[in-house]
C-alpha positions as a Python dict, from the first residue, in 0.01 Angstrom:
ca = {
    (1, 'M'): (0, 0, 0),
    (2, 'K'): (-172, 134, 330),
    (3, 'D'): (-50, 577, 418),
    (4, 'N'): (-36, 394, 833),
    (5, 'F'): (-100, 94, 954),
    (6, 'V'): (-248, 21, 1343),
    (7, 'V'): (-15, -215, 1548),
    (8, 'T'): (-120, -363, 1804),
    (9, 'I'): (181, -475, 2108),
    (10, 'A'): (19, -841, 2262),
    (11, 'G'): (212, -840, 2613),
    (12, 'G'): (178, -495, 2648),
    (13, 'G'): (255, -476, 3002),
    (14, 'S'): (643, -639, 2946),
    (15, 'T'): (944, -415, 3067),
    (16, 'Y'): (1027, -451, 2697),
    (17, 'T'): (741, -290, 2562),
    (18, 'P'): (879, 54, 2584),
    (19, 'G'): (1181, -42, 2422),
    (20, 'I'): (930, -184, 2084),
    (21, 'V'): (726, 71, 2082),
    (22, 'M'): (1112, 369, 2077),
    (23, 'M'): (1262, 109, 1763),
    (24, 'L'): (853, 155, 1574),
    (25, 'L'): (863, 555, 1616),
    (26, 'E'): (1245, 545, 1485),
    (27, 'N'): (1140, 420, 1133),
    (28, 'M'): (811, 588, 1105),
    (29, 'S'): (1026, 648, 764),
    (30, 'R'): (990, 337, 686),
    (31, 'F'): (691, 211, 816),
    (32, 'P'): (391, 512, 913),
    (33, 'L'): (191, 443, 1217),
    (34, 'R'): (-205, 617, 1286),
    (35, 'E'): (-203, 419, 1593),
    (36, 'I'): (12, 191, 1847),
    (37, 'R'): (-196, 5, 2101),
    (38, 'L'): (-52, -181, 2377),
    (39, 'Y'): (-252, -470, 2488),
    (40, 'D'): (-238, -699, 2830),
    (41, 'N'): (-419, -944, 3067),
    (42, 'H'): (-255, -794, 3369),
    (43, 'H'): (-449, -467, 3440),
    (44, 'Q'): (-161, -325, 3675),
    (45, 'R'): (173, -417, 3456),
    (46, 'Q'): (-51, -292, 3143),
    (47, 'K'): (-97, 52, 3312),
    (48, 'T'): (286, 117, 3452),
    (49, 'I'): (428, 32, 3098),
    (50, 'G'): (89, 205, 2897),
    (51, 'D'): (145, 493, 3150),
    (52, 'A'): (503, 548, 3031),
    (53, 'C'): (410, 427, 2643),
    (54, 'A'): (185, 755, 2659),
    (55, 'I'): (393, 948, 2710),
    (56, 'L'): (708, 805, 2453),
    (57, 'V'): (524, 881, 2205),
    (58, 'A'): (329, 1215, 2250),
    (59, 'E'): (653, 1406, 2270),
    (60, 'R'): (788, 1186, 1973),
    (61, 'F'): (522, 1145, 1762),
    (62, 'P'): (200, 1330, 1923),
    (63, 'Q'): (0, 1238, 1573),
    (64, 'V'): (-63, 857, 1620),
    (65, 'K'): (-290, 801, 1840),
    (66, 'F'): (-176, 574, 2108),
    (67, 'S'): (-378, 292, 2407),
    (68, 'Y'): (-366, 60, 2626),
    (69, 'T'): (-651, -200, 2719),
    (70, 'T'): (-680, -553, 2891),
    (71, 'D'): (-994, -565, 2630),
    (72, 'P'): (-939, -755, 2336),
    (73, 'Q'): (-1217, -624, 2084),
    (74, 'A'): (-1111, -250, 2230),
    (75, 'A'): (-739, -381, 2128),
    (76, 'F'): (-777, -573, 1837),
    (77, 'T'): (-1056, -412, 1640),
    (78, 'D'): (-942, -321, 1287),
    (79, 'V'): (-574, -318, 1360),
    (80, 'D'): (-318, -427, 1006),
    (81, 'F'): (-24, -597, 1276),
    (82, 'V'): (-7, -771, 1568),
    (83, 'M'): (314, -751, 1797),
    (84, 'A'): (295, -1043, 2049),
    (85, 'H'): (568, -1139, 2241),
    (86, 'I'): (366, -1253, 2547),
    (87, 'R'): (415, -1431, 2851),
    (88, 'V'): (284, -1700, 2967),
    (89, 'G'): (336, -1717, 3396),
    (90, 'L'): (546, -1403, 3426),
    (91, 'Y'): (906, -1525, 3519),
    (92, 'E'): (804, -1654, 3815),
    (93, 'M'): (723, -1972, 3542),
    (94, 'R'): (1039, -1906, 3411),
    (95, 'E'): (1258, -1943, 3691),
    (96, 'K'): (1088, -2258, 3738),
    (97, 'D'): (1140, -2357, 3401),
    (98, 'E'): (1500, -2357, 3439),
    (99, 'K'): (1539, -2439, 3792),
    (100, 'I'): (1305, -2743, 3825),
    (101, 'P'): (1609, -2987, 3479),
    (102, 'L'): (1895, -2890, 3681),
    (103, 'K'): (1765, -3070, 4013),
    (104, 'Y'): (1774, -3355, 3760),
    (105, 'G'): (2096, -3250, 3600),
    (106, 'V'): (1960, -3149, 3273),
    (107, 'P'): (2038, -2789, 3115),
    (108, 'G'): (1784, -2607, 2956),
    (109, 'Q'): (1649, -2246, 2937),
    (110, 'E'): (1237, -2144, 2756),
    (111, 'T'): (1367, -2194, 2400),
    (112, 'C'): (1499, -2533, 2437),
    (113, 'G'): (1480, -2838, 2705),
    (114, 'P'): (1223, -2963, 2954),
    (115, 'G'): (1226, -2550, 3069),
    (116, 'G'): (1142, -2528, 2648),
    (117, 'I'): (893, -2785, 2669),
    (118, 'A'): (679, -2664, 2965),
    (119, 'Y'): (724, -2350, 2824),
    (120, 'G'): (591, -2390, 2475),
    (121, 'M'): (366, -2557, 2642),
    (122, 'R'): (245, -2248, 2837),
    (123, 'S'): (249, -2006, 2493),
    (124, 'I'): (128, -2162, 2220),
    (125, 'A'): (-240, -2114, 2417),
    (126, 'G'): (-179, -1820, 2418),
    (127, 'V'): (-101, -1758, 2109),
    (128, 'L'): (-380, -1920, 1942),
    (129, 'E'): (-623, -1715, 2173),
    (130, 'L'): (-445, -1429, 2021),
    (131, 'V'): (-519, -1568, 1697),
    (132, 'D'): (-838, -1618, 1763),
    (133, 'Y'): (-935, -1247, 1869),
    (134, 'M'): (-765, -1101, 1539),
    (135, 'Q'): (-983, -1357, 1347),
    (136, 'Q'): (-1317, -1218, 1532),
    (137, 'Y'): (-1190, -870, 1536),
    (138, 'A'): (-867, -832, 1228),
    (139, 'P'): (-885, -1109, 968),
    (140, 'G'): (-731, -971, 771),
    (141, 'A'): (-450, -904, 1047),
    (142, 'W'): (-55, -1006, 1044),
    (143, 'M'): (85, -1136, 1358),
    (144, 'L'): (480, -1158, 1377),
    (145, 'N'): (522, -1386, 1706),
    (146, 'Y'): (776, -1355, 1915),
    (147, 'S'): (720, -1494, 2218),
    (148, 'N'): (932, -1768, 2344),
    (149, 'P'): (997, -2101, 2198),
    (150, 'A'): (909, -1891, 1908),
    (151, 'A'): (993, -2218, 1700),
    (152, 'I'): (726, -2456, 1944),
    (153, 'V'): (531, -2136, 1941),
    (154, 'A'): (555, -2142, 1564),
    (155, 'E'): (470, -2492, 1419),
    (156, 'A'): (184, -2498, 1669),
    (157, 'T'): (-84, -2248, 1508),
    (158, 'V'): (45, -2346, 1186),
    (159, 'A'): (-59, -2700, 1230),
    (160, 'C'): (-356, -2587, 1378),
    (161, 'G'): (-506, -2516, 1028),
    (162, 'P'): (-401, -2252, 783),
    (163, 'T'): (-710, -2079, 832),
    (164, 'R'): (-680, -2044, 1181),
    (165, 'A'): (-273, -1909, 1120),
    (166, 'S'): (-214, -1821, 826),
    (167, 'S'): (-133, -1480, 858),
    (168, 'T'): (161, -1541, 1174),
    (169, 'S'): (493, -1508, 1072),
    (170, 'A'): (769, -1645, 1323),
    (171, 'I'): (1141, -1581, 1246),
    (172, 'C'): (1266, -1892, 1382),
    (173, 'R'): (988, -2117, 1123),
    (174, 'W'): (1069, -1946, 821),
    (175, 'L'): (1387, -1976, 846),
    (176, 'S'): (1387, -2381, 918),
    (177, 'R'): (1156, -2322, 530),
    (178, 'V'): (1412, -2102, 349),
    (179, 'C'): (1688, -2305, 482),
    (180, 'S'): (1583, -2683, 394),
    (181, 'P'): (1719, -2935, 158),
    (182, 'T'): (1480, -2900, 6),
    (183, 'S'): (1397, -2551, -27),
    (184, 'S'): (1435, -2323, -401),
    (185, 'A'): (1689, -2063, -193),
    (186, 'C'): (1861, -2386, -23),
    (187, 'R'): (1909, -2534, -378),
    (188, 'R'): (2037, -2258, -528),
    (189, 'A'): (2224, -2143, -237),
    (190, 'K'): (2436, -2442, -291),
    (191, 'R'): (2503, -2386, -686),
}
């Protein structure tokens, strides 16, 4: 096992990113880090959140290198893990995903219903772009995806082929496999 890791947080301009950075720093004894990189394709959001996170890292663990960028090569080269929590279309599209179906009497939100499907269709391309960057710049890296809708995104990345998505992990997909009636773990639990 490595002594310390390099992690890229994709969707680094999100207001949820400081919480992820804090979680990583609070678990340094269990998951030691050499470097944290933030990546986002929206420069201003990335700068605002990146500047705030730079202060957090410098105050708590100054030995951890920290950077933020909109350049995929700088973000993904030689990373060990990519934590993906992207929101394609930002909150403007989330609002449409939720309100348009309601106009027709159909409930739903970002993980289910027509809005979830629409969001999933947008998210798939964004996550596959991240997978491509990983293949190009860090082929041994693992992706921990929690971009919603996680189940739709996980299925799509796996459907693109084992080479492209073999290092993508999604909790929803893993649980669906473990809890499947045909899984050995589920059969053992029923005994």
